[in-house]
Short mmCIF file of C-alpha atoms and ligand atoms in Angstrom, two decimals:
data_model
loop_
_atom_site.label_atom_id
_atom_site.label_comp_id
_atom_site.label_asym_id
_atom_site.label_seq_id
_atom_site.Cartn_x
_atom_site.Cartn_y
_atom_site.Cartn_z
CA MET A 1 -0.01 -0.02 -0.05
CA VAL A 2 2.99 2.38 0.62
CA ALA A 3 5.29 1.05 -2.12
CA ARG A 4 7.89 3.35 -3.31
CA GLY A 5 6.37 5.98 -5.53
CA LYS A 6 2.88 4.79 -5.22
CA GLY A 7 -0.35 5.92 -3.34
CA ILE A 8 -3.99 5.29 -3.04
CA LEU A 9 -6.88 6.38 -5.10
CA ALA A 10 -9.93 7.12 -2.96
CA ALA A 11 -12.75 6.26 -5.19
CA ASP A 12 -15.14 5.34 -2.39
CA GLU A 13 -17.61 8.29 -2.46
CA SER A 14 -20.93 7.40 -1.04
CA SER A 15 -24.20 7.56 -2.98
CA GLY A 16 -24.76 11.17 -1.80
CA THR A 17 -21.04 12.42 -2.42
CA ILE A 18 -20.76 10.88 -5.94
CA LYS A 19 -24.16 12.62 -6.87
CA LYS A 20 -22.69 15.98 -5.67
CA ARG A 21 -19.55 15.45 -7.87
CA PHE A 22 -21.64 14.42 -10.82
CA ASP A 23 -24.15 17.40 -10.37
CA ALA A 24 -20.96 19.48 -10.65
CA ILE A 25 -20.50 18.16 -14.23
CA ASN A 26 -24.19 17.74 -15.24
CA VAL A 27 -24.21 13.97 -15.19
CA GLU A 28 -26.92 11.95 -13.69
CA SER A 29 -25.90 9.66 -10.84
CA THR A 30 -27.25 6.51 -12.08
CA GLU A 31 -25.81 3.04 -11.32
CA ASP A 32 -24.42 2.53 -14.98
CA ASN A 33 -22.88 6.18 -15.03
CA ARG A 34 -21.10 5.47 -11.75
CA ARG A 35 -19.91 2.28 -13.15
CA ASP A 36 -18.84 3.79 -16.56
CA TYR A 37 -16.89 6.65 -14.72
CA ARG A 38 -14.99 4.18 -12.43
CA GLU A 39 -14.27 1.69 -14.89
CA THR A 40 -12.61 4.42 -17.00
CA LEU A 41 -10.34 5.22 -14.10
CA PHE A 42 -9.63 1.51 -13.28
CA ARG A 43 -8.80 0.91 -17.05
CA THR A 44 -6.09 3.69 -16.96
CA ARG A 45 -3.08 1.20 -17.20
CA GLU A 46 -0.38 3.86 -16.99
CA ALA A 47 -1.71 5.31 -13.71
CA MET A 48 -2.79 2.07 -12.08
CA GLU A 49 0.40 0.17 -12.80
CA ASN A 50 2.91 2.82 -12.06
CA SER A 51 1.32 5.24 -9.33
CA ILE A 52 -1.60 3.53 -7.64
CA SER A 53 -0.97 0.78 -5.04
CA GLY A 54 -4.60 0.39 -3.92
CA VAL A 55 -8.19 1.75 -4.52
CA ILE A 56 -10.74 2.29 -1.93
CA LEU A 57 -14.19 1.37 -3.18
CA PHE A 58 -17.72 1.85 -2.05
CA ASP A 59 -19.96 -1.12 -1.37
CA GLU A 60 -21.86 -0.77 -4.69
CA THR A 61 -18.51 -0.73 -6.59
CA ILE A 62 -16.94 -3.83 -4.98
CA ARG A 63 -19.92 -5.78 -6.38
CA GLN A 64 -20.00 -4.18 -9.88
CA LYS A 65 -19.12 -5.58 -13.23
CA ALA A 66 -17.39 -3.57 -16.11
CA LYS A 67 -19.40 -3.32 -19.31
CA ASP A 68 -17.70 -6.52 -20.63
CA GLY A 69 -18.70 -8.45 -17.54
CA THR A 70 -15.21 -8.40 -15.86
CA PRO A 71 -15.60 -7.54 -12.10
CA LEU A 72 -14.25 -4.22 -11.50
CA VAL A 73 -12.19 -5.68 -8.50
CA LYS A 74 -10.44 -7.88 -11.12
CA LEU A 75 -9.55 -4.75 -13.29
CA ILE A 76 -7.69 -3.38 -10.23
CA GLN A 77 -6.04 -6.63 -9.39
CA ASP A 78 -4.87 -7.18 -13.00
CA ALA A 79 -3.37 -3.76 -12.98
CA GLY A 80 -1.27 -4.84 -9.97
CA SER A 81 -3.31 -2.78 -7.44
CA ILE A 82 -4.90 -3.86 -4.44
CA PRO A 83 -8.68 -3.39 -3.75
CA GLY A 84 -9.89 -1.85 -0.54
CA ILE A 85 -13.29 -0.97 0.98
CA LYS A 86 -14.92 1.81 2.97
CA VAL A 87 -16.72 0.19 5.81
CA ASP A 88 -18.02 3.18 7.85
CA LYS A 89 -21.65 4.18 7.45
CA GLY A 90 -20.87 7.83 7.67
CA ALA A 91 -20.59 10.70 10.27
CA LYS A 92 -23.76 11.30 12.29
CA ASP A 93 -24.68 13.79 14.83
CA LEU A 94 -23.13 13.18 18.09
CA ALA A 95 -25.64 13.06 20.88
CA GLY A 96 -25.61 16.01 23.11
CA ALA A 97 -22.79 17.89 21.18
CA PRO A 98 -24.22 20.38 18.78
CA GLY A 99 -22.19 20.73 15.62
CA GLU A 100 -20.05 17.51 16.24
CA LYS A 101 -20.28 14.15 14.56
CA VAL A 102 -19.53 10.48 15.37
CA THR A 103 -19.01 7.94 12.77
CA GLU A 104 -21.22 4.75 12.82
CA GLY A 105 -20.92 1.54 11.49
CA LEU A 106 -19.61 -1.04 14.02
CA ASP A 107 -22.74 -3.09 14.30
CA GLY A 108 -22.36 -6.32 11.95
CA LEU A 109 -18.95 -5.12 11.00
CA ARG A 110 -17.22 -8.50 11.69
CA GLU A 111 -19.75 -10.09 9.25
CA ARG A 112 -19.35 -7.39 6.68
CA LEU A 113 -15.59 -7.66 6.71
CA ALA A 114 -15.69 -11.40 6.15
CA GLU A 115 -17.79 -10.88 3.16
CA TYR A 116 -15.72 -7.93 1.78
CA TYR A 117 -12.56 -10.33 2.15
CA GLU A 118 -14.39 -12.85 -0.08
CA LEU A 119 -15.02 -10.15 -2.61
CA GLY A 120 -11.41 -9.20 -2.88
CA ALA A 121 -10.82 -6.35 -0.32
CA ARG A 122 -7.52 -6.52 1.38
CA PHE A 123 -7.62 -3.20 3.21
CA ALA A 124 -10.44 -1.04 4.66
CA LYS A 125 -11.16 2.59 5.50
CA TRP A 126 -12.95 4.33 8.26
CA ARG A 127 -13.30 8.15 8.40
CA ALA A 128 -13.85 10.06 11.67
CA VAL A 129 -14.60 13.88 11.17
CA ILE A 130 -13.36 16.45 13.68
CA ASP A 131 -14.93 19.92 12.93
CA ILE A 132 -13.01 22.67 14.47
CA ALA A 133 -14.96 25.49 12.88
CA GLY A 134 -16.59 26.81 16.20
CA ASN A 135 -15.61 28.48 19.33
CA ASP A 136 -16.03 25.38 21.75
CA ILE A 137 -15.32 22.78 19.45
CA PRO A 138 -13.85 20.00 19.12
CA SER A 139 -14.92 18.73 22.68
CA GLY A 140 -12.86 15.93 24.22
CA TYR A 141 -16.06 13.81 24.13
CA CYS A 142 -16.22 14.06 20.33
CA ILE A 143 -12.57 13.04 19.82
CA ALA A 144 -12.76 10.32 22.40
CA THR A 145 -15.67 8.60 21.03
CA ASN A 146 -14.32 8.82 17.46
CA VAL A 147 -10.91 7.36 18.19
CA HIS A 148 -12.66 4.69 20.39
CA ALA A 149 -14.63 3.71 17.31
CA LEU A 150 -11.70 3.80 15.01
CA ALA A 151 -9.75 1.41 17.25
CA ARG A 152 -12.63 -0.93 17.53
CA TYR A 153 -12.97 -0.93 13.61
CA ALA A 154 -9.14 -1.32 13.31
CA ALA A 155 -9.10 -4.44 15.73
CA LEU A 156 -12.01 -6.14 13.88
CA CYS A 157 -10.18 -5.49 10.47
CA GLN A 158 -6.99 -7.08 11.73
CA GLU A 159 -8.93 -10.10 13.07
CA ALA A 160 -10.30 -10.56 9.48
CA ASN A 161 -6.88 -10.10 7.78
CA ILE A 162 -7.77 -6.79 6.35
CA VAL A 163 -5.31 -3.84 6.93
CA PRO A 164 -7.24 -0.91 8.52
CA ILE A 165 -6.68 2.65 7.28
CA VAL A 166 -7.62 4.91 10.18
CA GLU A 167 -8.60 8.19 9.12
CA PRO A 168 -9.22 10.90 11.77
CA GLU A 169 -9.90 14.10 9.51
CA VAL A 170 -9.59 17.41 11.18
CA LEU A 171 -11.58 19.54 8.65
CA MET A 172 -10.09 22.63 6.82
CA ASP A 173 -13.45 24.40 7.09
CA GLY A 174 -13.36 27.54 9.01
CA ASP A 175 -11.12 30.61 9.59
CA HIS A 176 -8.71 29.08 11.97
CA ASP A 177 -5.03 29.43 11.56
CA ILE A 178 -2.50 26.71 11.00
CA ASP A 179 -1.38 26.56 14.58
CA ARG A 180 -4.95 25.75 15.69
CA CYS A 181 -5.08 23.00 13.06
CA TYR A 182 -1.69 21.86 14.68
CA ASP A 183 -2.98 21.65 18.11
CA VAL A 184 -6.23 19.82 17.41
CA THR A 185 -4.34 17.38 15.03
CA GLU A 186 -1.81 16.82 17.64
CA TYR A 187 -4.47 16.08 20.46
CA THR A 188 -6.44 13.88 18.02
CA LEU A 189 -3.50 11.78 17.00
CA LYS A 190 -2.24 11.32 20.51
CA SER A 191 -5.62 10.12 21.48
CA LEU A 192 -5.89 7.73 18.57
CA PHE A 193 -2.64 5.99 19.21
CA ASP A 194 -3.43 5.73 22.85
CA GLU A 195 -6.83 4.02 21.92
CA LEU A 196 -5.10 1.77 19.29
CA TYR A 197 -2.75 0.65 21.97
CA ALA A 198 -5.49 -0.02 24.43
CA GLN A 199 -7.49 -2.06 22.13
CA ASP A 200 -4.27 -4.13 21.02
CA VAL A 201 -4.10 -3.05 17.41
CA ALA A 202 -0.97 -3.83 15.63
CA LEU A 203 0.57 -0.63 14.33
CA GLU A 204 2.86 -2.63 11.85
CA GLY A 205 -0.50 -3.60 10.01
CA THR A 206 -2.26 -0.27 10.19
CA ILE A 207 -2.17 2.79 7.81
CA LEU A 208 -2.82 6.33 9.00
CA LYS A 209 -4.69 8.70 6.67
CA PRO A 210 -4.60 12.25 8.24
CA ASN A 211 -5.34 15.73 7.30
CA MET A 212 -2.23 17.84 6.66
CA VAL A 213 -1.51 20.47 9.20
CA ILE A 214 -2.90 23.45 7.14
CA SER A 215 -4.70 27.00 7.49
CA GLY A 216 -8.62 26.95 7.60
CA LYS A 217 -9.99 27.71 4.21
CA LYS A 218 -11.22 31.04 5.38
CA CYS A 219 -8.33 32.12 7.33
CA PRO A 220 -6.98 35.49 6.13
CA THR A 221 -3.41 34.28 6.40
CA GLN A 222 -2.73 31.19 4.48
CA ALA A 223 0.42 29.28 5.42
CA SER A 224 3.01 28.64 2.97
CA THR A 225 3.88 25.23 1.40
CA ALA A 226 7.02 25.15 3.33
CA GLU A 227 5.25 25.88 6.52
CA ILE A 228 2.59 23.33 5.91
CA ALA A 229 5.32 20.71 5.16
CA GLU A 230 7.38 21.70 8.19
CA LYS A 231 4.47 21.72 10.73
CA THR A 232 2.87 18.57 9.47
CA VAL A 233 5.98 16.63 9.80
CA LYS A 234 6.71 18.06 13.16
CA CYS A 235 3.20 17.07 14.35
CA PHE A 236 3.76 13.52 13.18
CA ARG A 237 7.14 13.18 14.84
CA GLU A 238 5.49 14.12 17.97
CA THR A 239 2.51 11.69 17.68
CA VAL A 240 3.04 8.83 15.19
CA PRO A 241 4.95 5.84 16.33
CA ALA A 242 7.73 4.58 14.11
CA ALA A 243 6.33 1.07 13.88
CA LEU A 244 3.55 2.42 11.71
CA PRO A 245 4.62 1.69 8.00
CA GLY A 246 2.86 4.56 6.19
CA ILE A 247 0.93 7.72 6.34
CA VAL A 248 -1.37 8.51 3.31
CA PHE A 249 -3.01 11.94 3.21
CA LEU A 250 -6.40 13.03 2.33
CA SER A 251 -6.62 16.05 0.19
CA GLY A 252 -9.61 17.55 2.08
CA GLY A 253 -10.59 20.32 -0.29
CA GLN A 254 -7.15 21.57 -1.30
CA SER A 255 -6.65 22.26 -4.86
CA ASP A 256 -5.10 19.57 -7.11
CA GLU A 257 -1.85 21.33 -7.20
CA GLU A 258 -1.59 22.45 -3.68
CA ALA A 259 -2.26 18.75 -2.44
CA THR A 260 0.81 17.85 -4.64
CA ALA A 261 3.03 20.57 -3.73
CA ASN A 262 2.48 20.12 -0.11
CA LEU A 263 3.11 16.42 -0.22
CA ASN A 264 6.18 17.09 -2.47
CA ALA A 265 7.60 19.70 0.08
CA MET A 266 7.25 17.15 2.91
CA ASN A 267 9.17 14.40 1.02
CA ALA A 268 11.74 16.69 -0.63
CA GLY A 269 12.73 17.97 2.81
CA HIS A 270 12.73 14.98 5.04
CA ALA A 271 12.03 11.63 3.36
CA ASP A 272 15.40 10.05 4.29
CA GLU A 273 14.93 10.78 8.01
CA LEU A 274 11.46 9.81 8.47
CA PRO A 275 10.43 6.29 9.77
CA TRP A 276 7.22 6.02 7.73
CA ALA A 277 6.32 6.48 3.95
CA LEU A 278 4.54 9.84 3.31
CA SER A 279 2.10 9.32 0.39
CA PHE A 280 -1.25 10.06 -0.89
CA SER A 281 -4.87 8.66 -0.59
CA TYR A 282 -6.72 11.36 -2.53
CA GLY A 283 -10.28 11.53 -3.65
CA ARG A 284 -10.85 15.12 -5.05
CA ALA A 285 -7.34 15.83 -5.70
CA LEU A 286 -7.00 12.82 -8.00
CA GLN A 287 -10.43 12.86 -9.60
CA ALA A 288 -11.52 16.45 -10.12
CA ALA A 289 -9.64 16.75 -13.42
CA PRO A 290 -10.91 13.31 -14.74
CA GLN A 291 -14.39 14.16 -13.83
CA LYS A 292 -14.28 17.51 -15.67
CA ALA A 293 -12.68 15.95 -18.72
CA TRP A 294 -15.10 12.96 -18.88
CA ALA A 295 -18.35 14.86 -18.43
CA GLY A 296 -20.42 11.76 -18.80
CA LYS A 297 -19.49 11.15 -22.35
CA ALA A 298 -17.93 7.92 -23.69
CA GLU A 299 -15.99 9.80 -26.30
CA ASN A 300 -14.18 11.75 -23.55
CA GLU A 301 -12.86 8.55 -21.85
CA PRO A 302 -9.46 8.93 -23.31
CA ALA A 303 -9.30 12.53 -22.10
CA ALA A 304 -10.41 11.51 -18.60
CA GLN A 305 -7.71 8.83 -18.49
CA ALA A 306 -5.03 11.24 -19.58
CA ALA A 307 -6.10 13.70 -16.95
CA PHE A 308 -6.11 10.84 -14.24
CA ALA A 309 -2.73 9.63 -15.49
CA HIS A 310 -1.37 13.10 -15.17
CA ARG A 311 -2.55 13.67 -11.62
CA ALA A 312 -1.45 10.17 -10.48
CA LYS A 313 2.02 10.74 -12.14
CA MET A 314 2.31 14.35 -10.44
CA ASN A 315 1.45 12.68 -6.93
CA SER A 316 3.76 9.84 -7.50
CA LEU A 317 6.55 12.21 -8.13
CA ALA A 318 5.63 14.08 -4.98
CA THR A 319 5.83 10.92 -2.83
CA LEU A 320 9.61 10.95 -4.13
CA GLY A 321 10.12 14.69 -3.61
CA GLU A 322 10.82 15.10 -7.34
CA TRP A 323 7.69 17.10 -8.43
CA SER A 324 7.96 20.63 -9.68
CA SER A 325 5.32 23.09 -10.86
CA ASP A 326 6.90 23.22 -14.39
CA LEU A 327 5.79 19.52 -14.85
CA GLU A 328 2.25 20.57 -14.51
CA LYS A 329 2.57 22.75 -17.53
CA ALA A 330 4.23 19.98 -19.63
CA GLY A 331 1.29 17.73 -18.77
P1 LIG B 1 -10.45 13.73 -0.27
O1 LIG B 1 -8.98 13.45 -0.93
O2 LIG B 1 -11.27 14.28 -1.39
O3 LIG B 1 -10.38 14.58 0.95
O4 LIG B 1 -11.08 12.32 -0.11
C1 LIG B 1 -10.25 11.44 0.74
C2 LIG B 1 -11.16 10.47 1.40
O5 LIG B 1 -11.21 9.24 1.09
C3 LIG B 1 -11.97 11.06 2.45
O6 LIG B 1 -12.48 10.04 3.19
#
């Protein structure tokens, strides 16, 4: 999952989220359209073979067949990539905590994991959402309940021989500065690793999917790439044990190029001294360009594949610290 030069494609948008993405390109979110779009991505051999180690799928997609009848899971495996599955059931209102969420999906998870393993999944994802865009949030209660659920999920995955990706996302929404994001991310990660330890989760078989330490989207002073890279790496050094093999970032609403530049700066500055691989597990920052190019039309599939291959290559270079903005123009 964190092989050199590779990262993860997050293509596990829930039905509601993929509808939002398709609305933006004027495409109706039908089962066939979702299949055609995702099939187009998974058939992009250049990206899949060279830059994508694994693909996170939604429940519908792991069961779907390509137009020619080949299971989509097989397309991923044939390209040398690993199928994964989102198993959480979404972030719901946290009781007694206005504005905060807790992720659900633990009931029946053992049985669902066994089925997903049979369907080909070898890793899973669970996303917890920590909103910090308010004066009194996040509460300790919100973080404690979310990391407890993340650890319960991770232990169940390992029992099922599935690698858990643990994703505690501190949102970029709001006008907070980068230091506020640092403090909450640090507290969240410390709490998460305490809970993983308490629940006997093997860190050697766990991947972390965090936010970068970054300014809120509405913050009047936006931190530079260099500051984001420095503070993110510092925060992880303080909180993430060396036994963990890899950290794969979410893009979280950064622009395509920002997500790439920030990852590149972390790897260019530090890669040799860090105990874990630093790579990507991007949804929007890998798919915004191919979605726009595709726009729901079969004749645009080659253009969508070229756009996906380009973003995958740029992010692959960023995992090696070898990306530069000139390469964007060349693509
Ligand atoms: P973004 O990269 O669009 O934030 O999505 C990644 C993801 O899988 C969130 O759970």
